PDB file of C-alpha atoms in Angstrom:
ATOM      1  CA  MET A   1     -95.453  52.191 121.290  1.00 60.00           C
ATOM      2  CA  ASP A   2     -92.355  50.736 119.760  1.00 72.00           C
ATOM      3  CA  LEU A   3     -90.192  52.043 116.919  1.00 75.00           C
ATOM      4  CA  GLN A   4     -91.456  49.565 114.311  1.00 78.00           C
ATOM      5  CA  SER A   5     -95.038  50.807 114.589  1.00 80.00           C
ATOM      6  CA  LEU A   6     -93.893  54.407 113.917  1.00 84.00           C
ATOM      7  CA  ILE A   7     -91.851  53.656 110.783  1.00 87.00           C
ATOM      8  CA  LEU A   8     -94.774  53.322 108.357  1.00 86.00           C
ATOM      9  CA  PRO A   9     -96.541  56.591 109.334  1.00 86.00           C
ATOM     10  CA  LEU A  10     -93.203  58.416 109.315  1.00 87.00           C
ATOM     11  CA  LEU A  11     -92.372  57.132 105.813  1.00 87.00           C
ATOM     12  CA  ILE A  12     -95.789  58.173 104.539  1.00 87.00           C
ATOM     13  CA  VAL A  13     -95.312  61.701 105.893  1.00 86.00           C
ATOM     14  CA  LEU A  14     -91.753  61.949 104.527  1.00 87.00           C
ATOM     15  CA  LEU A  15     -92.945  60.961 101.042  1.00 88.00           C
ATOM     16  CA  ALA A  16     -96.208  62.898 101.018  1.00 90.00           C
ATOM     17  CA  VAL A  17     -94.835  66.322 102.008  1.00 89.00           C
ATOM     18  CA  PRO A  18     -92.376  66.687  99.079  1.00 89.00           C
ATOM     19  CA  LEU A  19     -95.000  65.433  96.626  1.00 91.00           C
ATOM     20  CA  PHE A  20     -97.495  67.965  97.934  1.00 90.00           C
ATOM     21  CA  LEU A  21     -94.985  70.823  97.702  1.00 91.00           C
ATOM     22  CA  GLN A  22     -93.960  69.813  94.179  1.00 93.00           C
ATOM     23  CA  ALA A  23     -97.583  69.683  93.033  1.00 93.00           C
ATOM     24  CA  ARG A  24     -98.194  73.201  94.399  1.00 93.00           C
ATOM     25  CA  LYS A  25     -95.093  74.541  92.636  1.00 93.00           C
ATOM     26  CA  GLN A  26     -96.117  72.947  89.344  1.00 94.00           C
ATOM     27  CA  LYS A  27     -99.678  74.274  89.639  1.00 94.00           C
ATOM     28  CA  ARG A  28     -98.377  77.799  90.309  1.00 94.00           C
ATOM     29  CA  SER A  29     -96.017  77.566  87.333  1.00 91.00           C
ATOM     30  CA  MET A  30     -98.810  76.403  85.029  1.00 91.00           C
ATOM     31  CA  ALA A  31    -101.050  79.259  86.199  1.00 92.00           C
ATOM     32  CA  GLU A  32     -98.307  81.801  85.437  1.00 91.00           C
ATOM     33  CA  GLN A  33     -97.756  80.301  81.970  1.00 89.00           C
ATOM     34  CA  GLN A  34    -101.500  80.379  81.258  1.00 89.00           C
ATOM     35  CA  LYS A  35    -101.660  84.014  82.372  1.00 91.00           C
ATOM     36  CA  LEU A  36     -98.757  84.861  80.036  1.00 89.00           C
ATOM     37  CA  GLN A  37    -100.343  83.103  77.068  1.00 88.00           C
ATOM     38  CA  ASN A  38    -103.674  84.855  77.643  1.00 88.00           C
ATOM     39  CA  SER A  39    -101.972  88.264  77.852  1.00 90.00           C
ATOM     40  CA  ILE A  40    -100.241  88.028  74.454  1.00 91.00           C
ATOM     41  CA  ALA A  41    -101.348  90.858  72.186  1.00 91.00           C
ATOM     42  CA  PRO A  42    -100.251  92.229  68.788  1.00 93.00           C
ATOM     43  CA  GLY A  43     -97.048  94.229  69.105  1.00 91.00           C
ATOM     44  CA  ASP A  44     -95.587  92.132  71.932  1.00 92.00           C
ATOM     45  CA  LYS A  45     -92.086  90.794  71.423  1.00 94.00           C
ATOM     46  CA  VAL A  46     -91.891  87.151  72.484  1.00 93.00           C
ATOM     47  CA  MET A  47     -89.543  84.168  72.552  1.00 92.00           C
ATOM     48  CA  THR A  48     -90.833  80.707  71.699  1.00 92.00           C
ATOM     49  CA  THR A  49     -89.879  77.481  73.444  1.00 91.00           C
ATOM     50  CA  SER A  50     -87.516  76.732  70.549  1.00 91.00           C
ATOM     51  CA  GLY A  51     -85.708  80.054  71.020  1.00 90.00           C
ATOM     52  CA  VAL A  52     -87.203  81.982  68.080  1.00 91.00           C
ATOM     53  CA  PHE A  53     -87.703  85.687  68.751  1.00 92.00           C
ATOM     54  CA  GLY A  54     -90.511  87.553  67.015  1.00 93.00           C
ATOM     55  CA  THR A  55     -93.142  90.243  67.206  1.00 94.00           C
ATOM     56  CA  VAL A  56     -96.776  89.220  67.530  1.00 94.00           C
ATOM     57  CA  VAL A  57     -98.688  90.390  64.449  1.00 95.00           C
ATOM     58  CA  SER A  58    -102.091  88.855  65.165  1.00 93.00           C
ATOM     59  CA  THR A  59    -103.727  86.438  67.568  1.00 92.00           C
ATOM     60  CA  SER A  60    -106.590  83.968  67.572  1.00 90.00           C
ATOM     61  CA  ASP A  61    -107.975  81.658  70.253  1.00 86.00           C
ATOM     62  CA  ASP A  62    -105.310  78.968  69.885  1.00 88.00           C
ATOM     63  CA  SER A  63    -102.583  80.441  67.662  1.00 91.00           C
ATOM     64  CA  ILE A  64    -100.511  83.556  67.061  1.00 94.00           C
ATOM     65  CA  ASP A  65     -98.738  84.970  64.027  1.00 95.00           C
ATOM     66  CA  LEU A  66     -95.135  86.044  64.640  1.00 95.00           C
ATOM     67  CA  GLU A  67     -93.061  88.285  62.424  1.00 94.00           C
ATOM     68  CA  ILE A  68     -89.598  86.757  62.768  1.00 93.00           C
ATOM     69  CA  ALA A  69     -87.963  88.957  60.108  1.00 92.00           C
ATOM     70  CA  PRO A  70     -89.221  91.933  58.102  1.00 92.00           C
ATOM     71  CA  GLY A  71     -91.928  90.531  55.826  1.00 91.00           C
ATOM     72  CA  THR A  72     -91.673  86.976  57.211  1.00 93.00           C
ATOM     73  CA  THR A  73     -94.645  85.861  59.303  1.00 94.00           C
ATOM     74  CA  THR A  74     -95.101  82.391  60.803  1.00 94.00           C
ATOM     75  CA  THR A  75     -98.012  80.856  62.707  1.00 94.00           C
ATOM     76  CA  TRP A  76     -97.430  79.322  66.141  1.00 94.00           C
ATOM     77  CA  VAL A  77     -99.554  77.614  68.761  1.00 93.00           C
ATOM     78  CA  ARG A  78     -99.961  79.899  71.796  1.00 91.00           C
ATOM     79  CA  ALA A  79     -98.433  77.223  74.028  1.00 90.00           C
ATOM     80  CA  ALA A  80     -95.138  77.611  72.126  1.00 91.00           C
ATOM     81  CA  VAL A  81     -94.547  81.055  73.670  1.00 92.00           C
ATOM     82  CA  ARG A  82     -92.074  80.828  76.539  1.00 91.00           C
ATOM     83  CA  GLU A  83     -91.854  84.492  77.560  1.00 90.00           C
ATOM     84  CA  LYS A  84     -92.355  88.100  76.592  1.00 91.00           C
ATOM     85  CA  VAL A  85     -89.119  89.871  75.765  1.00 88.00           C
ATOM     86  CA  ASN A  86     -88.267  93.506  76.317  1.00 80.00           C
ATOM     87  CA  THR A  87     -85.518  94.269  73.781  1.00 65.00           C
ATOM     88  CA  ASP A  88     -84.729  97.679  75.323  1.00 63.00           C
ATOM     89  CA  THR A  89     -83.948  96.094  78.678  1.00 54.00           C
ATOM     90  CA  ALA A  90     -81.819  93.393  77.049  1.00 50.00           C
ATOM     91  CA  ALA A  91     -79.817  95.968  75.088  1.00 55.00           C
ATOM     92  CA  GLU A  92     -79.265  98.041  78.244  1.00 57.00           C
ATOM     93  CA  ALA A  93     -78.049  94.965  80.115  1.00 51.00           C
ATOM     94  CA  VAL A  94     -75.514  94.188  77.380  1.00 50.00           C
ATOM     95  CA  GLU A  95     -74.248  97.782  77.406  1.00 61.00           C
ATOM     96  CA  ALA A  96     -73.984  97.782  81.205  1.00 57.00           C
ATOM     97  CA  LYS A  97     -72.002  94.551  81.118  1.00 55.00           C
ATOM     98  CA  LYS A  98     -69.594  96.063  78.570  1.00 60.00           C
ATOM     99  CA  ASP A  99     -69.097  99.136  80.779  1.00 60.00           C
ATOM    100  CA  GLU A 100     -68.543  97.062  83.940  1.00 58.00           C
ATOM    101  CA  ALA A 101     -65.775  94.785  82.713  1.00 53.00           C
ATOM    102  CA  PRO A 102     -63.849  96.078  79.700  1.00 52.00           C
ATOM    103  CA  ALA A 103     -60.759  94.133  80.843  1.00 51.00           C
ATOM    104  CA  GLU A 104     -62.723  90.873  80.780  1.00 50.00           C
ATOM    105  CA  ALA A 105     -63.926  91.624  77.259  1.00 49.00           C
ATOM    106  CA  ASP A 106     -60.339  92.315  76.157  1.00 53.00           C
ATOM    107  CA  SER A 107     -59.125  89.045  77.664  1.00 50.00           C
ATOM    108  CA  ALA A 108     -61.977  87.173  75.966  1.00 47.00           C
ATOM    109  CA  GLU A 109     -60.999  88.706  72.616  1.00 50.00           C
ATOM    110  CA  ALA A 110     -57.365  87.746  73.253  1.00 48.00           C
ATOM    111  CA  ALA A 111     -58.429  84.168  73.975  1.00 46.00           C
ATOM    112  CA  VAL A 112     -60.315  84.004  70.678  1.00 46.00           C
ATOM    113  CA  ILE A 113     -57.298  85.369  68.816  1.00 47.00           C
ATOM    114  CA  THR A 114     -54.993  82.888  70.573  1.00 46.00           C
ATOM    115  CA  GLU A 115     -57.284  80.000  69.704  1.00 49.00           C
ATOM    116  CA  SER A 116     -57.338  80.982  66.037  1.00 46.00           C
ATOM    117  CA  LYS A 117     -53.511  80.673  65.851  1.00 51.00           C
ATOM    118  CA  ALA A 118     -53.532  77.036  66.963  1.00 49.00           C
ATOM    119  CA  GLU A 119     -51.659  74.559  64.781  1.00 57.00           C
ATOM    120  CA  VAL A 120     -53.401  71.517  63.359  1.00 57.00           C
ATOM    121  CA  ALA A 121     -51.706  68.118  63.515  1.00 61.00           C
ATOM    122  CA  GLU A 122     -51.398  65.878  60.504  1.00 66.00           C
ATOM    123  CA  PRO A 123     -54.135  63.282  60.083  1.00 64.00           C
ATOM    124  CA  ILE A 124     -53.301  59.934  61.695  1.00 66.00           C
ATOM    125  CA  GLU A 125     -53.376  58.176  58.315  1.00 64.00           C
ATOM    126  CA  GLN A 126     -50.594  60.480  57.040  1.00 57.00           C
ATOM    127  CA  GLN A 127     -48.454  59.852  60.125  1.00 55.00           C
ATOM    128  CA  LYS A 128     -48.592  56.058  59.644  1.00 53.00           C
ATOM    129  CA  ILE A 129     -47.489  56.267  56.002  1.00 57.00           C
ATOM    130  CA  ASN A 130     -44.462  58.415  56.777  1.00 52.00           C
TER     131      ASN A 130
END
């Protein structure tokens, strides 16, 4: 058998394997998302795909009601929920990060202060007139 007769089967294999693996990954991801959406219950804290955080007040087959602020409830399609959020864990992570690197936080504050003292140049139109 010569090399030219092996090129076509080799190309087919090289293209088919990544497509197969990608399809499996996508199917697994969709199954996890479906499982998440089916597990949403009142009282859960969630984040939507647009980044809105809220607490689930009530659910129906295809929609959920989120309380995004005290007394403010909005209705969302279940598919708009990206993930459940645990606010206690998030707060602990922020505190731990503050404890780990106080010097980095101080340097970040100094950078903000330095940036606020920047001078602003005259507009170009003013420079041409003078």
